[in-house]
Coordinates of C-alpha atoms in Angstrom, one line a residue:
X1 CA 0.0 0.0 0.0
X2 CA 2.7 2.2 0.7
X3 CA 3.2 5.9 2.1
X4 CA 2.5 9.0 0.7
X5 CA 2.6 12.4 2.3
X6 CA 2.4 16.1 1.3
X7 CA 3.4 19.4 3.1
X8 CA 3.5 23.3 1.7
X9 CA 5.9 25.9 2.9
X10 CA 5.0 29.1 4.1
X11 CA 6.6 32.3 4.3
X12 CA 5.8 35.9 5.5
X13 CA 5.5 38.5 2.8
X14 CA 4.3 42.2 3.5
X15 CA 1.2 41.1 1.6
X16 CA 0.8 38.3 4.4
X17 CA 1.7 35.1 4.6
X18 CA 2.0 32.9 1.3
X19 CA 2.5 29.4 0.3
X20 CA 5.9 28.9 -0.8
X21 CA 6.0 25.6 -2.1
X22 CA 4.7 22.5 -2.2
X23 CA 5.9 18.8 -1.9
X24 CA 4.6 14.6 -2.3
X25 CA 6.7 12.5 -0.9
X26 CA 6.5 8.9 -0.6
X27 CA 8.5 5.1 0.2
X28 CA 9.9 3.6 -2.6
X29 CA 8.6 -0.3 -1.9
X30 CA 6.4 -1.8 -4.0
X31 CA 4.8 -5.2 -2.6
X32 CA 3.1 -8.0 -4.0
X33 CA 1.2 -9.8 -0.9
X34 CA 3.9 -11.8 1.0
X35 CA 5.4 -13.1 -2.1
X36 CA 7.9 -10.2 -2.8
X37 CA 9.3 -6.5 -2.0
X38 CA 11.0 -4.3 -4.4
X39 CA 12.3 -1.0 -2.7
X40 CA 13.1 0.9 -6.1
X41 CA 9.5 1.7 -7.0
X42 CA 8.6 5.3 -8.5
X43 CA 5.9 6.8 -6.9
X44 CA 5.9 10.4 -7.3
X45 CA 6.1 12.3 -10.6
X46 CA 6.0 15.5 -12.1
X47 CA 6.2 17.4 -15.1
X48 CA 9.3 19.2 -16.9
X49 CA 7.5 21.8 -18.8
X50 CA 4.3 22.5 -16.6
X51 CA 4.4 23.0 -12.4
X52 CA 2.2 19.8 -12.3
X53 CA 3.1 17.2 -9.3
X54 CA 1.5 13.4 -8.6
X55 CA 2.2 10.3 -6.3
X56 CA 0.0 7.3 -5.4
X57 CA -0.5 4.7 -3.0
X58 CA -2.8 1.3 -3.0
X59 CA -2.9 0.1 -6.4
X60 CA 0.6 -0.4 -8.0
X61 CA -0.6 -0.7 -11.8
X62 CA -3.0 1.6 -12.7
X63 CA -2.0 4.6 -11.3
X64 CA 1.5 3.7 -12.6
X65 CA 0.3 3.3 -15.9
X66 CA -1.8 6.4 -16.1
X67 CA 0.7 8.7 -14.9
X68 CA 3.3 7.4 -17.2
X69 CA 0.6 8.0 -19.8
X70 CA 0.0 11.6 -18.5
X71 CA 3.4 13.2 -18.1
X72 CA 4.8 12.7 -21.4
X73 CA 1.4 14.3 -22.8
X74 CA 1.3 17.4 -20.2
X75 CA 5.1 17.6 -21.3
X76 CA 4.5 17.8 -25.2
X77 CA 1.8 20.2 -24.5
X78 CA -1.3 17.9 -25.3
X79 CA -3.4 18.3 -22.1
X80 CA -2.5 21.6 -20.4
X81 CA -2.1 25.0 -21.3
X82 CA -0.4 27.5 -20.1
X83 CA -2.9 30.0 -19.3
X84 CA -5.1 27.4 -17.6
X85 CA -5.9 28.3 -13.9
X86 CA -5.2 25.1 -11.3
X87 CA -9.0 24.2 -11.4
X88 CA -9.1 23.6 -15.0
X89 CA -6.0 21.7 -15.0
X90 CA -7.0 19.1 -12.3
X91 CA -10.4 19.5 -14.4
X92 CA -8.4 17.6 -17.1
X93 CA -6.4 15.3 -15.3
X94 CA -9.1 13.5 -13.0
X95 CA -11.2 13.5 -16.1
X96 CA -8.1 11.5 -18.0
X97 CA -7.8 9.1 -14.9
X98 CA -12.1 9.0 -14.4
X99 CA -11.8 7.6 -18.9
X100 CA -9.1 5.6 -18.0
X101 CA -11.0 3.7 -14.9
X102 CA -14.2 3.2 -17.2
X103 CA -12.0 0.6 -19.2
X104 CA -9.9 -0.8 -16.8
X105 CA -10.5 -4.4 -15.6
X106 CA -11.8 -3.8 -11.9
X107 CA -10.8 -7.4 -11.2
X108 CA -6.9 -6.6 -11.7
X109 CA -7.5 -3.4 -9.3
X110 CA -5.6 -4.3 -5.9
X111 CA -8.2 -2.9 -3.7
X112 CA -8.2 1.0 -3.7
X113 CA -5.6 4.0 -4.9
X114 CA -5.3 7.5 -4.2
X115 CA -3.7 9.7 -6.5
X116 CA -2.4 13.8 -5.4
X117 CA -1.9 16.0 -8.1
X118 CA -0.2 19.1 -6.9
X119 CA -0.2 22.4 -8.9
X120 CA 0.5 25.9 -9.2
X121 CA -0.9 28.8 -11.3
X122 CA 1.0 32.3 -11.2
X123 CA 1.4 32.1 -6.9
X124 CA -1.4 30.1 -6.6
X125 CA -0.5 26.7 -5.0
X126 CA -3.5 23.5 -5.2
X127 CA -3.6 19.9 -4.1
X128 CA -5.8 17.4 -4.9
X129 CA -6.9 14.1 -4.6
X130 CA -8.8 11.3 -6.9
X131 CA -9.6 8.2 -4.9
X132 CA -11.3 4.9 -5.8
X133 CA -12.7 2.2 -3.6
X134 CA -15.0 -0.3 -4.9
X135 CA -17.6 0.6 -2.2
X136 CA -17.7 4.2 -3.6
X137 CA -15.8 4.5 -6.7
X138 CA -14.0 7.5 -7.8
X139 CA -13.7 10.6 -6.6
X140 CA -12.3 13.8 -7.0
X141 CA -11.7 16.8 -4.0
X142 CA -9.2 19.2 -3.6
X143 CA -7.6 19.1 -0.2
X144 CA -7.2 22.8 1.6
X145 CA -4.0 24.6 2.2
X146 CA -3.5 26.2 5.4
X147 CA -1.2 29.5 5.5
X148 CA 0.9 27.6 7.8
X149 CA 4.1 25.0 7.3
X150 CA 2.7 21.5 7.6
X151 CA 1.9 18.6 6.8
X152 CA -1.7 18.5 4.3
X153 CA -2.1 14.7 4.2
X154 CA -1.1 11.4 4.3
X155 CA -2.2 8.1 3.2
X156 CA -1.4 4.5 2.5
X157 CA -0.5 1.7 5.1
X158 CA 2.0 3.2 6.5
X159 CA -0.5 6.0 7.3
X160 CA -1.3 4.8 10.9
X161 CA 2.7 5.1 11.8
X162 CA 3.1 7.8 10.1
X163 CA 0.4 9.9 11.9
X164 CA 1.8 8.5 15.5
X165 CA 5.3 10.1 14.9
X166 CA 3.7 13.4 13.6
X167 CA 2.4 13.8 16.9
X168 CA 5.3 14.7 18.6
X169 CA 6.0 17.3 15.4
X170 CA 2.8 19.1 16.0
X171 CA 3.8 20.2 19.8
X172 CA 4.8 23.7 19.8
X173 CA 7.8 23.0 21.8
X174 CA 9.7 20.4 19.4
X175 CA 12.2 22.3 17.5
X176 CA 10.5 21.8 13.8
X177 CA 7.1 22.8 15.0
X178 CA 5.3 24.2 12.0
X179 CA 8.3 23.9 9.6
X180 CA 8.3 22.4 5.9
X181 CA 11.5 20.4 7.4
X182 CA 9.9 18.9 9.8
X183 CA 7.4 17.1 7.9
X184 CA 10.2 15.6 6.3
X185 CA 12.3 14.8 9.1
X186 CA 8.8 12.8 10.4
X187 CA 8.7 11.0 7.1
X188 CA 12.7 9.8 6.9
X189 CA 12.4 8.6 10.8
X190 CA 9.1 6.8 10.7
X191 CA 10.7 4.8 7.1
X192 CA 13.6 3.9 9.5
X193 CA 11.2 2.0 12.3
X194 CA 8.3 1.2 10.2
X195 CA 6.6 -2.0 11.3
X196 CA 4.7 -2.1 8.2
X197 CA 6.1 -4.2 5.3
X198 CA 4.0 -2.8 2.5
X199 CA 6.1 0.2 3.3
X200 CA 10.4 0.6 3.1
X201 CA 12.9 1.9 1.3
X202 CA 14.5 5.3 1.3
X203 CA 12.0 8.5 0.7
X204 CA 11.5 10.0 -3.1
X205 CA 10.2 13.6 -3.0
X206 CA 8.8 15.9 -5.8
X207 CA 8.0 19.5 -5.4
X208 CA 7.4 22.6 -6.8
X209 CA 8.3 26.6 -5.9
X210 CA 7.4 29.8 -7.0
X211 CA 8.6 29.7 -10.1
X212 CA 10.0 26.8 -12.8
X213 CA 8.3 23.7 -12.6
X214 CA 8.2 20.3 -10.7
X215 CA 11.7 19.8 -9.0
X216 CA 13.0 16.2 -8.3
X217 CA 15.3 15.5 -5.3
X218 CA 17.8 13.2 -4.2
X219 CA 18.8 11.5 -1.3
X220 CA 22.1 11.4 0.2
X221 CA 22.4 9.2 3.1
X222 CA 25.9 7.7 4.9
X223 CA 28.0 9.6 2.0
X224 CA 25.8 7.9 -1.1
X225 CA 23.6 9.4 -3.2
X226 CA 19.8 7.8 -3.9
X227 CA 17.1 8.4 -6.9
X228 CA 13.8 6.9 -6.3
X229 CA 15.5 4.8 -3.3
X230 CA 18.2 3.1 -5.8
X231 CA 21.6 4.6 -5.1
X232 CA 23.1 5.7 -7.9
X233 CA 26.0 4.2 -8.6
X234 CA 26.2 5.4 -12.5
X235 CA 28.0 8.6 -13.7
X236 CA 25.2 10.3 -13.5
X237 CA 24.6 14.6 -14.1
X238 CA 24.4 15.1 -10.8
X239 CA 24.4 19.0 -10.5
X240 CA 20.6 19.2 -12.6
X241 CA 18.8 18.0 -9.4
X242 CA 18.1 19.3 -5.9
X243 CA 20.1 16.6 -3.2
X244 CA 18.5 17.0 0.7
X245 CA 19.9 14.5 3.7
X246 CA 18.2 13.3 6.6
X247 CA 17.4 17.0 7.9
X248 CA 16.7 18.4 4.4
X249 CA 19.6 20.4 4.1
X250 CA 20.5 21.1 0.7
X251 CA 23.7 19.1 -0.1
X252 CA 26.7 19.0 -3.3
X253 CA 26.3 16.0 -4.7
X254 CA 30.0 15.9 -5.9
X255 CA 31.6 17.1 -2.6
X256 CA 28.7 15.1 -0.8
X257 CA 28.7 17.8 2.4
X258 CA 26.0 20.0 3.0
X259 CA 26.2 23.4 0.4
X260 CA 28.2 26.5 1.7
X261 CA 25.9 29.0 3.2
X262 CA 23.1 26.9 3.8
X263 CA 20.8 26.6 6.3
X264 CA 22.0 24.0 8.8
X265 CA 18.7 22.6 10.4
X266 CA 18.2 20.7 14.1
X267 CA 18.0 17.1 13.8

């Protein structure tokens, strides 16, 4: 079933305060019953040429499937365009998934999925979710964004432990009360004592900011470097991605030390 999470960022502007960014992050374990694990499984996604963000958990294949159908059509312009607010955009992209579902074999279906779909129009930041359950089939709501640092939601089987830990973040006296970092600092713990075994596996995170569009990020953890909870042992560009550690500090992936001048967080 997996975990999936997502938190904004806030900041204070003359105007007031403003949402800063958004992220989904999840596990990376994908599970089939007791018979297997696989901890390099993609479950977030987002778009190189629009500020369009997804992840899932439940069901492994279709929303796999559909969002590897989606991106490379929001990214050659087919669905979206560029003057469409965040409404219209999610609009098109539950109505894709809603089309997709009417065809689909419901007996292949491993139980239920959620899918988020985060996006961004001008400053305007949305999240929402499509669901599907065979008791109440699909459904589409967006989820409401505080003007505070937080967590927005979390699902999946790994929910339960998830929401446990988080407790201890939401007290105003532990040291990433109401920060973007701390949702993430909750997230990288709870994968290192999870009891659950549909859930494992480092954390894969997408995001978006102000401006450009969705923004993938590494993992470097005990001097090694991690896409999508495979380390990446290949030559790989490493400069054209965003790399965070265990407290989210930004990090060089060459020098593999946390980037001069920035902002050292408490673990």
């Amino acid at each position: 079933m997996t975990l999936i999470i997502s938190w904004i960022g806030v900041d204070d502007k003359k105007e007031g305060k403003e949402i800063s960014s958004i992220y989904i992050a999840s596990d990376s374990r994908y599970t089939w019953g007791n018979a297997g694990k696989f901890d390099f499984g993609i479950k977030v996604f987002g778009s190189s040429k629009y500020p369009e963000i997804f992840g899932f958990c439940g069901d492994v294949l279709f929303p796999s499937t559909i969002l590897g159908q989606l991106i490379p059509q929001i990214d050659n312009g087919l669905l979206l365009n560029d003057h469409d607010n965040c409404d219209t955009k999610n609009e098109i992209i539950s109505g894709y998934i809603k089309t997709s579902l009417d065809t689909y074999p419901k007996g292949f279906l491993a139980g239920t999925f959620t899918i988020l779909h985060g996006t961004r129009n001008g400053k305007v930041f949305k999240l929402f979710k499509t669901s599907f359950s065979p008791e109440t089939g699909i459904k589409n709501e967006e989820i409401e964004l505080p003007k505070v640092s937080k967590k927005v939601y979390s699902g999946g089987s790994g929910k339960t432990e998830f929401d446990k830990n988080w407790e201890e973040w939401e007290k105003e006296k532990h040291n990433d009360f109401r920060t973007s970092r701390g949702v993430y600092h909750c997230l990288y713990q709870t994968l290192k004592s999870i009891k659950d075994p549909q859930t494992g596996g480092l954390p894969q995170i997408v995001g978006l900011y102000r401006n450009k569009n969705s923004r993938l990020f590494g993992i470097v953890e005990n001097d090694k470097k991690y896409i999508y909870g495979k380390e990446s042992s290949e030559n790989i560009n490493s400069t054209t991605i965003e790399w965070r550690n265990e407290n989210f500090e930004r990090m060089n992936p060459e020098t593999l030390k946390i980037i001069e001048g920035a902002q050292r967080q408490p673990s």
